Amino acid sequence: MNQVGKKQPFGIPGAEQWTMTSRFGRDYRIMMWKPDTEVPEGGFPVIYMLDANACFGAMTEAVRMHSRGPHRLETTVVVGIGYEGEQPFATERRFYDYTIQAAADELPERKIDAPWPETGGAVHFLKFIEEELKPAIEREVPINQQRQTLFGHSLGGWFALYTLFMKPDAFQVYAAGSPSIWWKNHYLLPVAKRWLTDRELTKPEEKSPLTIFLGVGSLEKPHMIQDAKALSELLRNSRSDMNSEFYLYEEETHLSVIFPFITRVIRNILKPI
């Protein structure tokens, strides 16, 4: 007769989580995975990812897998910013944290019979990341401050791009999967144009190195693909001295595209060893 041992919760080896309350009174579930390897000179690179309830496991396991085998890559710390609860997406919270305020006439009609959730928390959320979360992580593990990535999807991708245009020195790599560029009447497109113009006029020695990844699935709504391509063309056609990559993933939907996009970003930002 087979013997069945005591069942226990399963977790990713080396991962831990805790709750942080921002100075704005908002609670976050912080998830962190750190490598069990020697600290590299200058500290570990780090990936900060949004919607961690949905994506932290996928990102962390992808990093773990890519650190093995004949084509292995260096490893990185992964920090997930999530929320209390067991659902993949905390709809009300993410609509607030990942957006700037938008009036009803600046948004499309919602398909469900309910008003749009409260919006407008992006400024406070970015301050939380920069002024509270990053210092807390750096007290836990040595971080290379010149190798920081922000990863977001959908509205999280919008927030990643918003951060790029408002505070570009916050991270060196910005990964925006299926970004909701439609938000607030395509607010980000003219913002991007102004930012690119300013960057083109900046002296080369005053520009920080930047890499931007955009990814979208071929099965997404047409406007999602068109908007991502439009932003990609703006970035690529500028003379602003940065690396910009756009990926269209065949046969992937708005949600399934997260996984190949994670792999693509990891393979581009981590060095072979």
Short mmCIF file of C-alpha atoms in Angstrom, two decimals:
data_model
loop_
_atom_site.label_atom_id
_atom_site.label_comp_id
_atom_site.label_asym_id
_atom_site.label_seq_id
_atom_site.Cartn_x
_atom_site.Cartn_y
_atom_site.Cartn_z
CA MET A 1 0.00 0.00 0.00
CA ASN A 2 1.36 3.40 -0.93
CA GLN A 3 2.31 5.65 1.95
CA VAL A 4 1.27 9.28 1.58
CA GLY A 5 3.17 11.80 3.65
CA LYS A 6 1.77 14.92 5.22
CA LYS A 7 0.72 17.46 2.63
CA GLN A 8 2.46 20.82 2.87
CA PRO A 9 2.13 24.13 1.01
CA PHE A 10 4.47 24.41 -1.96
CA GLY A 11 6.68 27.43 -2.46
CA ILE A 12 9.55 28.45 -4.71
CA PRO A 13 12.86 27.64 -2.98
CA GLY A 14 14.55 30.84 -1.86
CA ALA A 15 11.43 33.00 -2.17
CA GLU A 16 9.85 34.91 0.69
CA GLN A 17 7.09 37.44 1.13
CA TRP A 18 6.01 40.10 3.57
CA THR A 19 3.60 43.03 3.82
CA MET A 20 4.74 46.63 3.49
CA THR A 21 2.55 49.63 4.27
CA SER A 22 3.48 52.74 2.33
CA ARG A 23 3.59 56.15 3.94
CA PHE A 24 0.42 56.81 1.97
CA GLY A 25 -1.32 54.08 3.98
CA ARG A 26 -1.54 51.44 1.27
CA ASP A 27 -0.57 47.80 1.90
CA TYR A 28 1.48 45.73 -0.54
CA ARG A 29 2.47 42.08 -0.56
CA ILE A 30 6.16 42.09 -1.41
CA MET A 31 7.66 38.91 -2.83
CA MET A 32 11.40 38.45 -3.23
CA TRP A 33 13.64 35.74 -4.59
CA LYS A 34 17.38 36.04 -4.22
CA PRO A 35 19.99 33.71 -5.73
CA ASP A 36 21.90 31.32 -3.50
CA THR A 37 25.11 32.18 -5.33
CA GLU A 38 28.05 34.42 -4.56
CA VAL A 39 27.26 38.11 -4.82
CA PRO A 40 28.77 39.45 -8.07
CA GLU A 41 31.00 42.49 -8.06
CA GLY A 42 28.77 45.53 -7.83
CA GLY A 43 25.79 43.55 -6.53
CA PHE A 44 23.01 41.53 -8.16
CA PRO A 45 20.88 42.88 -10.99
CA VAL A 46 17.23 43.14 -10.00
CA ILE A 47 13.86 42.87 -11.71
CA TYR A 48 10.95 44.70 -10.08
CA MET A 49 7.70 43.31 -11.43
CA LEU A 50 4.10 44.44 -11.06
CA ASP A 51 1.04 42.19 -10.70
CA ALA A 52 3.19 39.83 -8.68
CA ASN A 53 0.22 37.71 -7.59
CA ALA A 54 -0.07 36.62 -11.21
CA CYS A 55 3.50 36.68 -12.49
CA PHE A 56 6.08 36.40 -9.71
CA GLY A 57 6.21 32.60 -9.91
CA ALA A 58 6.62 32.60 -13.69
CA MET A 59 9.38 35.20 -13.60
CA THR A 60 11.27 33.55 -10.76
CA GLU A 61 11.14 30.06 -12.22
CA ALA A 62 12.24 31.41 -15.60
CA VAL A 63 15.25 33.05 -13.94
CA ARG A 64 16.05 29.81 -12.09
CA MET A 65 15.81 27.72 -15.26
CA HIS A 66 17.96 30.09 -17.30
CA SER A 67 20.75 29.88 -14.72
CA ARG A 68 21.28 26.21 -15.63
CA GLY A 69 22.34 24.18 -18.63
CA PRO A 70 24.93 24.76 -21.36
CA HIS A 71 23.42 28.14 -22.31
CA ARG A 72 23.01 29.37 -18.77
CA LEU A 73 22.77 33.02 -17.87
CA GLU A 74 23.79 34.99 -14.84
CA THR A 75 21.09 35.24 -12.21
CA THR A 76 19.15 38.15 -10.75
CA VAL A 77 17.09 39.15 -7.75
CA VAL A 78 13.35 39.19 -8.48
CA VAL A 79 11.08 41.51 -6.51
CA GLY A 80 7.33 41.24 -6.98
CA ILE A 81 4.87 43.92 -5.92
CA GLY A 82 1.49 42.39 -5.25
CA TYR A 83 -1.56 42.64 -3.04
CA GLU A 84 -3.36 40.69 -0.37
CA GLY A 85 -5.70 38.02 -1.70
CA GLU A 86 -5.36 34.89 -3.79
CA GLN A 87 -6.61 36.07 -7.19
CA PRO A 88 -4.04 36.74 -9.94
CA PHE A 89 -5.10 40.36 -10.39
CA ALA A 90 -6.33 42.83 -7.76
CA THR A 91 -8.46 44.87 -10.14
CA GLU A 92 -9.40 47.80 -7.92
CA ARG A 93 -5.90 48.23 -6.53
CA ARG A 94 -4.05 48.04 -9.82
CA PHE A 95 -6.39 50.51 -11.52
CA TYR A 96 -5.48 53.02 -8.83
CA ASP A 97 -1.75 52.33 -8.44
CA TYR A 98 -0.88 52.00 -12.11
CA THR A 99 -2.69 55.05 -13.49
CA ILE A 100 -2.98 58.79 -13.33
CA GLN A 101 -6.40 60.30 -12.80
CA ALA A 102 -8.74 60.04 -15.77
CA ALA A 103 -12.19 61.55 -16.18
CA ALA A 104 -15.09 59.46 -17.43
CA ASP A 105 -15.03 61.15 -20.85
CA GLU A 106 -11.34 60.26 -21.24
CA LEU A 107 -12.05 56.53 -21.05
CA PRO A 108 -13.96 54.15 -23.33
CA GLU A 109 -17.29 52.74 -22.27
CA ARG A 110 -16.70 49.82 -19.94
CA LYS A 111 -18.02 46.47 -21.18
CA ILE A 112 -19.27 45.37 -17.77
CA ASP A 113 -22.18 47.15 -16.08
CA ALA A 114 -20.04 49.00 -13.56
CA PRO A 115 -18.13 52.28 -13.42
CA TRP A 116 -14.37 52.39 -13.87
CA PRO A 117 -12.50 51.87 -10.58
CA GLU A 118 -10.83 54.79 -8.84
CA THR A 119 -7.73 55.99 -10.67
CA GLY A 120 -4.85 58.37 -10.06
CA GLY A 121 -2.35 56.71 -7.72
CA ALA A 122 0.67 56.38 -10.01
CA VAL A 123 2.63 59.28 -8.50
CA HIS A 124 2.33 57.89 -4.97
CA PHE A 125 3.02 54.34 -6.16
CA LEU A 126 6.23 55.37 -7.89
CA LYS A 127 7.33 57.24 -4.76
CA PHE A 128 6.68 54.09 -2.74
CA ILE A 129 8.88 52.05 -5.07
CA GLU A 130 11.69 54.59 -5.16
CA GLU A 131 11.71 55.87 -1.60
CA GLU A 132 10.51 52.90 0.44
CA LEU A 133 10.67 49.58 -1.41
CA LYS A 134 14.06 49.92 -3.08
CA PRO A 135 15.84 50.89 0.17
CA ALA A 136 14.15 47.96 1.93
CA ILE A 137 15.33 45.51 -0.73
CA GLU A 138 18.86 46.93 -0.68
CA ARG A 139 19.00 46.31 3.06
CA GLU A 140 18.22 42.65 2.37
CA VAL A 141 20.59 41.93 -0.52
CA PRO A 142 23.37 43.80 -2.39
CA ILE A 143 21.85 45.37 -5.52
CA ASN A 144 23.61 46.80 -8.56
CA GLN A 145 21.80 50.12 -8.90
CA GLN A 146 22.93 50.40 -12.53
CA ARG A 147 21.12 47.19 -13.51
CA GLN A 148 17.52 47.61 -12.45
CA THR A 149 14.54 46.50 -14.55
CA LEU A 150 10.87 47.43 -14.22
CA PHE A 151 8.49 44.84 -15.70
CA GLY A 152 4.77 45.47 -16.16
CA HIS A 153 1.91 44.05 -18.20
CA SER A 154 -1.28 45.70 -19.47
CA LEU A 155 -1.96 48.59 -17.06
CA GLY A 156 1.32 47.58 -15.44
CA GLY A 157 2.94 48.11 -18.83
CA TRP A 158 1.35 51.56 -18.95
CA PHE A 159 2.87 52.33 -15.55
CA ALA A 160 6.29 51.10 -16.70
CA LEU A 161 6.16 53.50 -19.65
CA TYR A 162 4.84 56.31 -17.47
CA THR A 163 7.84 55.80 -15.17
CA LEU A 164 10.19 55.84 -18.17
CA PHE A 165 8.87 59.20 -19.34
CA MET A 166 8.52 60.80 -15.90
CA LYS A 167 11.56 59.44 -14.08
CA PRO A 168 13.81 57.66 -16.59
CA ASP A 169 16.74 57.31 -14.20
CA ALA A 170 14.67 55.14 -11.84
CA PHE A 171 15.51 52.02 -13.89
CA GLN A 172 17.85 51.13 -16.73
CA VAL A 173 15.48 48.65 -18.42
CA TYR A 174 11.74 49.09 -18.95
CA ALA A 175 9.71 46.07 -20.08
CA ALA A 176 6.10 46.81 -21.05
CA GLY A 177 4.04 43.83 -22.13
CA SER A 178 0.74 44.56 -23.89
CA PRO A 179 0.75 48.11 -22.50
CA SER A 180 -2.62 49.84 -22.18
CA ILE A 181 -1.58 52.79 -24.32
CA TRP A 182 -5.28 53.54 -24.95
CA TRP A 183 -5.58 54.77 -21.34
CA LYS A 184 -6.77 58.38 -20.94
CA ASN A 185 -7.20 59.04 -24.65
CA HIS A 186 -3.70 57.77 -25.52
CA TYR A 187 -2.17 60.17 -23.03
CA LEU A 188 1.28 58.57 -23.27
CA LEU A 189 1.86 59.10 -27.00
CA PRO A 190 2.26 62.90 -26.92
CA VAL A 191 4.14 62.54 -23.63
CA ALA A 192 6.54 60.16 -25.38
CA LYS A 193 7.07 62.60 -28.25
CA ARG A 194 7.95 65.45 -25.89
CA TRP A 195 10.24 63.23 -23.84
CA LEU A 196 12.07 62.01 -26.93
CA THR A 197 12.54 65.57 -28.18
CA ASP A 198 14.01 66.61 -24.83
CA ARG A 199 16.29 63.58 -24.77
CA GLU A 200 17.55 64.28 -28.29
CA LEU A 201 18.59 67.75 -27.12
CA THR A 202 20.39 66.41 -24.06
CA LYS A 203 24.17 66.16 -24.20
CA PRO A 204 25.36 62.56 -24.73
CA GLU A 205 27.34 62.53 -21.49
CA GLU A 206 24.21 63.51 -19.57
CA LYS A 207 22.06 60.67 -20.91
CA SER A 208 21.70 57.53 -18.85
CA PRO A 209 21.71 54.22 -20.80
CA LEU A 210 18.19 52.94 -21.39
CA THR A 211 16.63 49.82 -22.88
CA ILE A 212 12.91 49.51 -23.62
CA PHE A 213 11.13 46.26 -24.47
CA LEU A 214 7.61 46.26 -25.90
CA GLY A 215 5.73 43.01 -26.48
CA VAL A 216 2.21 42.17 -27.62
CA GLY A 217 0.34 39.06 -28.77
CA SER A 218 -1.00 38.63 -32.30
CA LEU A 219 -4.41 37.53 -30.95
CA GLU A 220 -4.93 40.70 -28.94
CA LYS A 221 -7.40 43.40 -29.95
CA PRO A 222 -6.18 45.26 -33.05
CA HIS A 223 -5.81 48.57 -31.23
CA MET A 224 -3.44 46.97 -28.69
CA ILE A 225 -1.12 45.89 -31.49
CA GLN A 226 -1.43 49.17 -33.38
CA ASP A 227 -0.73 51.27 -30.29
CA ALA A 228 2.34 49.24 -29.31
CA LYS A 229 3.68 49.46 -32.87
CA ALA A 230 3.07 53.21 -32.95
CA LEU A 231 5.04 53.74 -29.76
CA SER A 232 7.78 51.41 -30.96
CA GLU A 233 8.16 53.43 -34.16
CA LEU A 234 8.42 56.64 -32.15
CA LEU A 235 11.18 55.15 -30.03
CA ARG A 236 13.10 53.62 -32.92
CA ASN A 237 12.92 56.70 -35.13
CA SER A 238 14.23 59.03 -32.47
CA ARG A 239 17.87 60.06 -32.16
CA SER A 240 17.87 59.69 -28.41
CA ASP A 241 20.62 57.07 -27.96
CA MET A 242 18.75 54.17 -26.42
CA ASN A 243 17.94 50.58 -27.26
CA SER A 244 14.31 49.82 -28.12
CA GLU A 245 12.93 46.40 -29.07
CA PHE A 246 9.43 45.41 -30.20
CA TYR A 247 8.14 41.83 -30.29
CA LEU A 248 4.90 40.55 -31.80
CA TYR A 249 4.22 37.05 -30.49
CA GLU A 250 2.24 34.88 -32.88
CA GLU A 251 -0.77 32.97 -31.54
CA GLU A 252 -0.54 34.64 -28.12
CA THR A 253 -3.38 36.43 -26.33
CA HIS A 254 -3.37 39.39 -23.96
CA LEU A 255 -2.64 37.06 -21.04
CA SER A 256 -0.64 34.24 -22.59
CA VAL A 257 1.88 36.69 -24.05
CA ILE A 258 3.22 37.33 -20.54
CA PHE A 259 5.21 34.09 -20.56
CA PRO A 260 7.21 34.39 -23.80
CA PHE A 261 7.74 38.07 -23.03
CA ILE A 262 9.27 37.17 -19.66
CA THR A 263 11.66 34.78 -21.40
CA ARG A 264 12.64 37.35 -24.02
CA VAL A 265 13.37 40.02 -21.43
CA ILE A 266 15.45 37.66 -19.28
CA ARG A 267 17.52 36.51 -22.26
CA ASN A 268 18.26 40.09 -23.21
CA ILE A 269 19.15 41.59 -19.84
CA LEU A 270 21.13 38.73 -18.27
CA LYS A 271 24.62 37.92 -19.47
CA PRO A 272 25.77 34.43 -20.57
CA ILE A 273 28.20 32.71 -18.21
#
